[in-house]
Amino acid sequence: MQVDETTLSDLAIFHADEDQSVLNKLNFCQTMGGSQWLYHLLKTPLSTLDEILATQQTIKLVMTYVPAWPAQVTNGTILVIQRYYDAQIDRIPPSPSSVDAFLYKLFHSHDYSLIKYSVGHVIDFLKGLSALMELMEQNSLPTPLRKIFNHAKIILEAVRMQQIVQSGDKNKLSPSKLLFFGHYLLYHCKDKMHQLIDIYCQIDAYYSLAKATLTFGLQFPDFVPGNQPYLDAKDLFHPLLKTPTPYNLVMQPDSNFIFLTGANMAGKSTFIKAVGIAVYLAHAGMAVPAQVMRLSLFDGLLSNIQVADNIVRGESYFFNEVQRIKNTLTRISDGRKWLVLIDELFKGTNVEDAMRCSTAVIKGL
């Protein structure tokens, strides 16, 4: 689905103020990398029903394991591993004997402490990732999870990786074993560890969406096949409000144009944005803020809600409103399915001119 930056800003999908950001509302990630992947998932709405359904299935599967999510992998665990690869450590012997380990510990005590601390976190990370994969593989995996799990399994099947995963209590490892693992991880496993961290962060992003779905009572929408645009939502609400008022909405080919009127501060803009956010999340494969939602697959989403002037270019508020409406009409004339959200046409001019301009646009539509 096509969405431009103006629409993303209007709907506050991403916002510098966390209280006004849909991304922040959905962010239950336990790692910084997970937050980056969550941003990626929200930034790229999907265009095919197969992709959307695969993402829905992934989130639904992860939802069933949220209560049993491994606790040993944290953002601190991943930061320790990443810093291990950036540290300046004296050369570690490849196959240290107990004597080699004793001498290294004696003459390189600071490095030995760092190796011990880092290897312990690697063990926690690999065991946590392995346990998570084993837990989820009890079910048939959706395509997104199957791809990243297959990649992870190839890396984890290496002999040395298996030795680390099966190493037992990290606090009871001998100094020679610690240095043996530390040497392998530092000199032979850097790229593979970064790949595993990236894989875990992808899973963490899906965990965040699963957690948000459970926490806020979101529901997965159903997509209606066909070439005509369709939208039917029951108890739709704006996800950023603490006590939202739910709405019902139906739009279909014989009633595809809605005039929304009401007193100031009655919630018109909030309702318009709620519709846009729900449709956007649905096309990202996520659950939506509604009890029931059925919709067609839209080709694009455009809004005209918060237009701004540009003093440097000499463009007034009204001029940019006109330009935005013109560009919107040009884009939606391609015969595809678009959802268009407009909040108060031509706010940048007087009431009489706004009425005449609005009438011309509405007649044209």
CSV table of C-alpha atoms in Angstrom, one decimal:
chain,number,residue,atom,x,y,z
A,1,MET,CA,0.0,0.0,0.0
A,2,GLN,CA,1.3,3.4,-1.0
A,3,VAL,CA,1.6,6.0,1.8
A,4,ASP,CA,3.5,9.2,1.7
A,5,GLU,CA,5.4,11.1,4.5
A,6,THR,CA,2.6,13.6,4.9
A,7,THR,CA,0.1,10.9,5.7
A,8,LEU,CA,2.5,9.2,8.1
A,9,SER,CA,2.9,12.6,9.9
A,10,ASP,CA,-0.9,13.3,9.9
A,11,LEU,CA,-1.6,9.9,11.5
A,12,ALA,CA,1.3,10.3,13.9
A,13,ILE,CA,2.5,6.8,13.1
A,14,PHE,CA,6.0,8.2,14.0
A,15,HIS,CA,6.3,11.2,16.2
A,16,ALA,CA,9.1,12.8,18.2
A,17,ASP,CA,6.8,13.2,21.2
A,18,GLU,CA,6.3,9.6,22.5
A,19,ASP,CA,2.9,10.4,23.8
A,20,GLN,CA,1.7,11.1,20.3
A,21,SER,CA,3.4,8.2,18.5
A,22,VAL,CA,1.6,5.1,17.4
A,23,LEU,CA,5.0,3.4,17.1
A,24,ASN,CA,5.8,4.2,20.8
A,25,LYS,CA,2.4,2.9,21.8
A,26,LEU,CA,3.0,-0.5,20.2
A,27,ASN,CA,6.7,-0.7,21.4
A,28,PHE,CA,7.1,-3.4,24.0
A,29,CYS,CA,10.5,-4.5,22.6
A,30,GLN,CA,13.1,-5.7,25.0
A,31,THR,CA,16.0,-4.8,22.8
A,32,MET,CA,17.1,-1.7,20.9
A,33,GLY,CA,17.5,-3.8,17.8
A,34,GLY,CA,13.9,-5.0,18.3
A,35,SER,CA,12.7,-1.4,18.3
A,36,GLN,CA,14.5,-0.7,15.0
A,37,TRP,CA,12.9,-3.8,13.4
A,38,LEU,CA,9.5,-2.6,14.8
A,39,TYR,CA,10.1,0.7,13.1
A,40,HIS,CA,10.8,-1.2,9.9
A,41,LEU,CA,7.6,-3.2,10.1
A,42,LEU,CA,5.5,-0.1,10.6
A,43,LYS,CA,7.4,1.9,8.0
A,44,THR,CA,6.6,-0.6,5.2
A,45,PRO,CA,2.9,-1.5,4.8
A,46,LEU,CA,2.3,-4.5,2.7
A,47,SER,CA,0.8,-4.8,-0.8
A,48,THR,CA,-0.3,-8.4,-1.1
A,49,LEU,CA,-2.8,-10.4,0.9
A,50,ASP,CA,-0.4,-13.3,1.3
A,51,GLU,CA,2.2,-11.0,3.0
A,52,ILE,CA,-0.4,-9.5,5.3
A,53,LEU,CA,-1.8,-12.9,6.3
A,54,ALA,CA,1.7,-14.3,6.9
A,55,THR,CA,2.5,-11.4,9.3
A,56,GLN,CA,-0.9,-11.8,11.1
A,57,GLN,CA,-0.1,-15.5,11.6
A,58,THR,CA,3.3,-14.7,12.9
A,59,ILE,CA,1.9,-12.3,15.5
A,60,LYS,CA,-0.8,-14.7,16.5
A,61,LEU,CA,1.7,-17.5,17.0
A,62,VAL,CA,4.0,-15.3,19.1
A,63,MET,CA,1.0,-14.2,21.2
A,64,THR,CA,0.6,-17.7,22.5
A,65,TYR,CA,4.1,-17.7,23.9
A,66,VAL,CA,4.2,-14.2,25.4
A,67,PRO,CA,3.7,-15.6,29.0
A,68,ALA,CA,6.6,-18.1,28.5
A,69,TRP,CA,9.0,-15.7,26.8
A,70,PRO,CA,12.7,-16.5,27.8
A,71,ALA,CA,13.8,-13.9,30.4
A,72,GLN,CA,17.6,-14.5,30.1
A,73,VAL,CA,17.9,-12.4,27.0
A,74,THR,CA,17.8,-8.7,27.6
A,75,ASN,CA,19.0,-5.5,25.9
A,76,GLY,CA,21.9,-5.5,28.3
A,77,THR,CA,22.9,-9.1,27.2
A,78,ILE,CA,23.1,-8.0,23.6
A,79,LEU,CA,25.0,-4.8,24.4
A,80,VAL,CA,27.6,-6.8,26.3
A,81,ILE,CA,28.1,-9.1,23.3
A,82,GLN,CA,28.4,-6.3,20.9
A,83,ARG,CA,30.9,-4.5,23.1
A,84,TYR,CA,33.0,-7.7,23.4
A,85,TYR,CA,33.7,-7.4,19.7
A,86,ASP,CA,34.7,-3.8,20.0
A,87,ALA,CA,37.0,-4.3,22.9
A,88,GLN,CA,40.8,-4.4,22.6
A,89,ILE,CA,41.7,-7.8,24.1
A,90,ASP,CA,45.2,-9.3,24.3
A,91,ARG,CA,45.4,-12.4,22.1
A,92,ILE,CA,43.5,-15.4,23.5
A,93,PRO,CA,45.2,-18.8,23.1
A,94,PRO,CA,43.2,-21.0,20.7
A,95,SER,CA,43.3,-24.3,22.7
A,96,PRO,CA,44.4,-23.3,26.2
A,97,SER,CA,45.5,-25.9,28.7
A,98,SER,CA,44.8,-25.3,32.4
A,99,VAL,CA,48.4,-23.9,32.7
A,100,ASP,CA,47.8,-21.5,29.7
A,101,ALA,CA,44.6,-20.4,31.3
A,102,PHE,CA,46.2,-19.8,34.7
A,103,LEU,CA,49.0,-17.7,33.1
A,104,TYR,CA,46.5,-15.7,31.0
A,105,LYS,CA,44.4,-15.0,34.0
A,106,LEU,CA,47.5,-14.0,36.0
A,107,PHE,CA,49.0,-11.7,33.4
A,108,HIS,CA,45.9,-10.5,31.6
A,109,SER,CA,43.5,-10.3,34.5
A,110,HIS,CA,41.4,-7.4,33.1
A,111,ASP,CA,41.0,-9.1,29.8
A,112,TYR,CA,40.2,-12.4,31.4
A,113,SER,CA,37.4,-10.8,33.5
A,114,LEU,CA,35.9,-9.2,30.3
A,115,ILE,CA,36.1,-12.6,28.5
A,116,LYS,CA,34.4,-14.4,31.4
A,117,TYR,CA,31.7,-11.7,31.7
A,118,SER,CA,31.1,-11.7,27.9
A,119,VAL,CA,31.1,-15.4,27.4
A,120,GLY,CA,28.5,-15.7,30.2
A,121,HIS,CA,26.2,-13.4,28.4
A,122,VAL,CA,26.7,-15.2,25.1
A,123,ILE,CA,25.7,-18.4,26.8
A,124,ASP,CA,22.6,-16.8,28.1
A,125,PHE,CA,21.8,-15.4,24.7
A,126,LEU,CA,22.3,-18.6,22.8
A,127,LYS,CA,20.4,-20.7,25.3
A,128,GLY,CA,17.5,-18.2,25.3
A,129,LEU,CA,17.3,-18.1,21.5
A,130,SER,CA,17.5,-21.9,21.2
A,131,ALA,CA,14.8,-22.3,23.8
A,132,LEU,CA,12.6,-19.8,22.0
A,133,MET,CA,13.0,-21.6,18.7
A,134,GLU,CA,12.4,-25.0,20.2
A,135,LEU,CA,9.3,-23.6,21.9
A,136,MET,CA,7.8,-22.2,18.7
A,137,GLU,CA,8.8,-25.0,16.4
A,138,GLN,CA,6.2,-27.1,18.1
A,139,ASN,CA,3.8,-25.5,15.7
A,140,SER,CA,3.8,-25.0,11.9
A,141,LEU,CA,5.7,-21.8,11.4
A,142,PRO,CA,4.4,-18.9,9.2
A,143,THR,CA,6.7,-17.8,6.4
A,144,PRO,CA,8.4,-14.9,8.1
A,145,LEU,CA,9.4,-17.0,11.2
A,146,ARG,CA,10.3,-20.0,9.1
A,147,LYS,CA,12.9,-18.0,7.1
A,148,ILE,CA,14.7,-16.5,10.0
A,149,PHE,CA,14.5,-19.7,12.1
A,150,ASN,CA,16.1,-21.7,9.2
A,151,HIS,CA,18.9,-19.2,9.0
A,152,ALA,CA,19.4,-19.3,12.8
A,153,LYS,CA,19.4,-23.2,12.8
A,154,ILE,CA,22.2,-23.3,10.2
A,155,ILE,CA,24.4,-21.1,12.4
A,156,LEU,CA,23.5,-22.9,15.7
A,157,GLU,CA,24.2,-26.4,14.2
A,158,ALA,CA,27.9,-25.6,14.1
A,159,VAL,CA,29.8,-27.9,16.6
A,160,ARG,CA,31.3,-25.1,18.6
A,161,MET,CA,27.9,-23.4,18.9
A,162,GLN,CA,26.4,-26.5,20.2
A,163,GLN,CA,29.2,-26.9,22.7
A,164,ILE,CA,28.4,-23.4,24.0
A,165,VAL,CA,24.6,-24.0,24.1
A,166,GLN,CA,25.1,-27.3,26.0
A,167,SER,CA,27.8,-26.0,28.3
A,168,GLY,CA,25.8,-26.1,31.5
A,169,ASP,CA,26.1,-23.6,34.3
A,170,LYS,CA,28.1,-20.6,33.0
A,171,ASN,CA,29.4,-20.0,36.5
A,172,LYS,CA,31.0,-23.4,36.7
A,173,LEU,CA,33.1,-23.3,33.5
A,174,SER,CA,36.8,-23.9,33.9
A,175,PRO,CA,39.2,-21.0,33.0
A,176,SER,CA,40.5,-23.1,30.0
A,177,LYS,CA,36.9,-23.7,28.7
A,178,LEU,CA,36.1,-20.0,29.1
A,179,LEU,CA,39.1,-19.0,27.1
A,180,PHE,CA,38.4,-21.7,24.5
A,181,PHE,CA,34.9,-20.3,24.0
A,182,GLY,CA,36.2,-16.7,24.1
A,183,HIS,CA,38.7,-17.4,21.4
A,184,TYR,CA,36.1,-19.0,19.1
A,185,LEU,CA,33.6,-16.3,19.6
A,186,LEU,CA,36.1,-13.4,19.1
A,187,TYR,CA,38.1,-14.7,16.1
A,188,HIS,CA,35.8,-17.1,14.3
A,189,CYS,CA,32.2,-16.1,15.1
A,190,LYS,CA,31.8,-12.3,14.9
A,191,ASP,CA,29.6,-12.2,11.8
A,192,LYS,CA,27.5,-15.2,12.9
A,193,MET,CA,26.8,-13.7,16.3
A,194,HIS,CA,25.7,-10.4,14.7
A,195,GLN,CA,23.4,-12.4,12.5
A,196,LEU,CA,21.9,-14.2,15.4
A,197,ILE,CA,21.4,-11.0,17.3
A,198,ASP,CA,19.6,-9.5,14.3
A,199,ILE,CA,17.4,-12.6,14.1
A,200,TYR,CA,16.5,-12.3,17.8
A,201,CYS,CA,15.7,-8.6,17.3
A,202,GLN,CA,13.3,-9.5,14.5
A,203,ILE,CA,11.6,-11.9,16.8
A,204,ASP,CA,11.6,-9.2,19.5
A,205,ALA,CA,9.7,-6.9,17.1
A,206,TYR,CA,7.0,-9.5,16.6
A,207,TYR,CA,6.9,-10.0,20.4
A,208,SER,CA,6.2,-6.3,20.8
A,209,LEU,CA,3.3,-6.5,18.4
A,210,ALA,CA,1.9,-9.6,20.1
A,211,LYS,CA,2.2,-7.9,23.5
A,212,ALA,CA,0.5,-4.8,22.3
A,213,THR,CA,-2.3,-6.8,20.8
A,214,LEU,CA,-2.9,-8.5,24.1
A,215,THR,CA,-2.4,-5.4,26.3
A,216,PHE,CA,-4.8,-3.1,24.3
A,217,GLY,CA,-7.4,-5.6,23.2
A,218,LEU,CA,-6.6,-5.2,19.5
A,219,GLN,CA,-8.2,-7.5,16.9
A,220,PHE,CA,-7.0,-8.8,13.6
A,221,PRO,CA,-9.0,-7.6,10.6
A,222,ASP,CA,-10.5,-9.7,7.9
A,223,PHE,CA,-9.8,-8.8,4.2
A,224,VAL,CA,-12.7,-9.0,1.7
A,225,PRO,CA,-11.7,-10.1,-1.8
A,226,GLY,CA,-12.9,-8.1,-4.8
A,227,ASN,CA,-12.0,-5.1,-6.9
A,228,GLN,CA,-14.3,-2.6,-5.1
A,229,PRO,CA,-13.1,-0.6,-2.0
A,230,TYR,CA,-14.9,-1.7,1.2
A,231,LEU,CA,-14.5,-0.8,4.9
A,232,ASP,CA,-16.7,-2.0,7.8
A,233,ALA,CA,-15.5,-1.3,11.4
A,234,LYS,CA,-17.3,-1.9,14.7
A,235,ASP,CA,-16.2,-0.1,17.9
A,236,LEU,CA,-13.3,1.6,16.1
A,237,PHE,CA,-11.2,3.8,18.5
A,238,HIS,CA,-8.0,5.9,18.4
A,239,PRO,CA,-5.2,3.9,20.0
A,240,LEU,CA,-3.5,6.8,21.7
A,241,LEU,CA,-6.5,7.8,23.9
A,242,LYS,CA,-6.7,6.5,27.4
A,243,THR,CA,-10.5,6.4,27.4
A,244,PRO,CA,-11.5,6.5,23.7
A,245,THR,CA,-15.1,6.6,22.4
A,246,PRO,CA,-15.7,3.8,19.9
A,247,TYR,CA,-17.3,4.4,16.5
A,248,ASN,CA,-19.0,2.3,13.8
A,249,LEU,CA,-18.2,2.9,10.2
A,250,VAL,CA,-19.3,1.4,6.9
A,251,MET,CA,-17.9,2.5,3.5
A,252,GLN,CA,-18.7,0.6,0.3
A,253,PRO,CA,-19.1,1.4,-3.5
A,254,ASP,CA,-22.7,2.8,-3.1
A,255,SER,CA,-21.7,4.9,-0.1
A,256,ASN,CA,-18.0,5.7,-0.5
A,257,PHE,CA,-18.1,9.4,0.4
A,258,ILE,CA,-18.7,10.6,4.0
A,259,PHE,CA,-19.3,14.1,5.3
A,260,LEU,CA,-18.5,14.3,9.0
A,261,THR,CA,-20.0,17.3,10.8
A,262,GLY,CA,-20.2,18.3,14.5
A,263,ALA,CA,-19.3,20.9,17.1
A,264,ASN,CA,-15.8,22.0,17.8
A,265,MET,CA,-13.8,19.5,19.9
A,266,ALA,CA,-16.5,16.9,19.4
A,267,GLY,CA,-13.9,14.4,18.1
A,268,LYS,CA,-14.1,14.7,14.3
A,269,SER,CA,-10.4,14.9,13.7
A,270,THR,CA,-9.8,12.1,16.1
A,271,PHE,CA,-12.2,9.9,14.3
A,272,ILE,CA,-10.7,10.6,10.9
A,273,LYS,CA,-7.2,9.7,12.2
A,274,ALA,CA,-8.5,6.6,13.9
A,275,VAL,CA,-9.9,5.3,10.6
A,276,GLY,CA,-6.5,6.0,8.9
A,277,ILE,CA,-4.5,4.4,11.7
A,278,ALA,CA,-6.6,1.2,11.6
A,279,VAL,CA,-6.4,0.8,7.8
A,280,TYR,CA,-2.7,1.5,7.9
A,281,LEU,CA,-2.1,-1.1,10.7
A,282,ALA,CA,-4.2,-3.6,8.9
A,283,HIS,CA,-2.0,-3.3,5.8
A,284,ALA,CA,1.1,-3.8,7.9
A,285,GLY,CA,-0.3,-7.2,9.0
A,286,MET,CA,-1.1,-6.0,12.5
A,287,ALA,CA,-4.1,-6.1,14.8
A,288,VAL,CA,-6.3,-2.9,14.7
A,289,PRO,CA,-8.0,-0.8,17.4
A,290,ALA,CA,-11.5,-2.1,16.7
A,291,GLN,CA,-13.7,-5.0,17.9
A,292,VAL,CA,-14.4,-6.1,14.3
A,293,MET,CA,-13.0,-4.8,11.1
A,294,ARG,CA,-13.5,-6.0,7.5
A,295,LEU,CA,-11.9,-4.2,4.6
A,296,SER,CA,-10.7,-4.6,1.1
A,297,LEU,CA,-7.0,-4.4,0.1
A,298,PHE,CA,-6.3,-0.7,-0.6
A,299,ASP,CA,-3.7,0.4,-3.0
A,300,GLY,CA,-3.0,3.6,-1.2
A,301,LEU,CA,-3.8,5.9,1.7
A,302,LEU,CA,-3.7,9.7,1.5
A,303,SER,CA,-4.5,12.4,4.0
A,304,ASN,CA,-4.9,16.2,4.1
A,305,ILE,CA,-5.1,17.0,7.8
A,306,GLN,CA,-2.1,19.0,9.0
A,307,VAL,CA,-0.9,21.2,6.2
A,308,ALA,CA,1.8,23.8,6.9
A,309,ASP,CA,3.1,26.9,5.2
A,310,ASN,CA,6.6,27.4,4.0
A,311,ILE,CA,8.0,30.9,4.6
A,312,VAL,CA,11.3,30.2,2.8
A,313,ARG,CA,9.6,29.2,-0.4
A,314,GLY,CA,6.9,31.9,0.0
A,315,GLU,CA,4.2,29.3,0.1
A,316,SER,CA,1.2,30.2,2.2
A,317,TYR,CA,-0.9,27.8,4.2
A,318,PHE,CA,-3.7,28.1,1.7
A,319,PHE,CA,-1.4,27.6,-1.3
A,320,ASN,CA,-0.1,24.3,0.2
A,321,GLU,CA,-3.6,23.2,0.9
A,322,VAL,CA,-4.5,23.7,-2.7
A,323,GLN,CA,-1.4,21.9,-3.9
A,324,ARG,CA,-2.1,19.0,-1.5
A,325,ILE,CA,-5.7,18.6,-2.8
A,326,LYS,CA,-4.5,18.9,-6.4
A,327,ASN,CA,-1.8,16.2,-5.9
A,328,THR,CA,-4.4,14.0,-4.1
A,329,LEU,CA,-6.9,14.2,-6.9
A,330,THR,CA,-4.2,13.5,-9.5
A,331,ARG,CA,-3.0,10.4,-7.6
A,332,ILE,CA,-6.5,8.9,-7.0
A,333,SER,CA,-7.5,9.2,-10.6
A,334,ASP,CA,-5.6,6.1,-11.5
A,335,GLY,CA,-8.5,3.7,-11.1
A,336,ARG,CA,-7.1,2.0,-8.1
A,337,LYS,CA,-8.5,1.7,-4.5
A,338,TRP,CA,-7.6,4.7,-2.4
A,339,LEU,CA,-8.7,5.8,1.1
A,340,VAL,CA,-8.6,9.6,1.3
A,341,LEU,CA,-8.8,11.5,4.6
A,342,ILE,CA,-9.5,15.2,4.6
A,343,ASP,CA,-10.0,17.3,7.7
A,344,GLU,CA,-11.6,20.7,7.0
A,345,LEU,CA,-11.0,21.7,3.4
A,346,PHE,CA,-9.3,25.0,2.9
A,347,LYS,CA,-8.9,26.1,6.5
A,348,GLY,CA,-6.3,28.7,5.3
A,349,THR,CA,-8.8,31.1,3.9
A,350,ASN,CA,-12.0,32.9,4.8
A,351,VAL,CA,-15.3,31.0,5.2
A,352,GLU,CA,-16.9,32.2,2.0
A,353,ASP,CA,-13.9,31.3,-0.2
A,354,ALA,CA,-13.5,28.0,1.7
A,355,MET,CA,-17.1,27.2,0.9
A,356,ARG,CA,-16.7,27.9,-2.8
A,357,CYS,CA,-13.4,26.0,-3.1
A,358,SER,CA,-14.8,23.0,-1.1
A,359,THR,CA,-17.9,22.9,-3.3
A,360,ALA,CA,-15.7,22.8,-6.4
A,361,VAL,CA,-13.6,20.0,-5.1
A,362,ILE,CA,-16.6,17.9,-3.9
A,363,LYS,CA,-18.4,18.3,-7.2
A,364,GLY,CA,-15.2,17.3,-9.0
A,365,LEU,CA,-15.0,14.2,-6.8
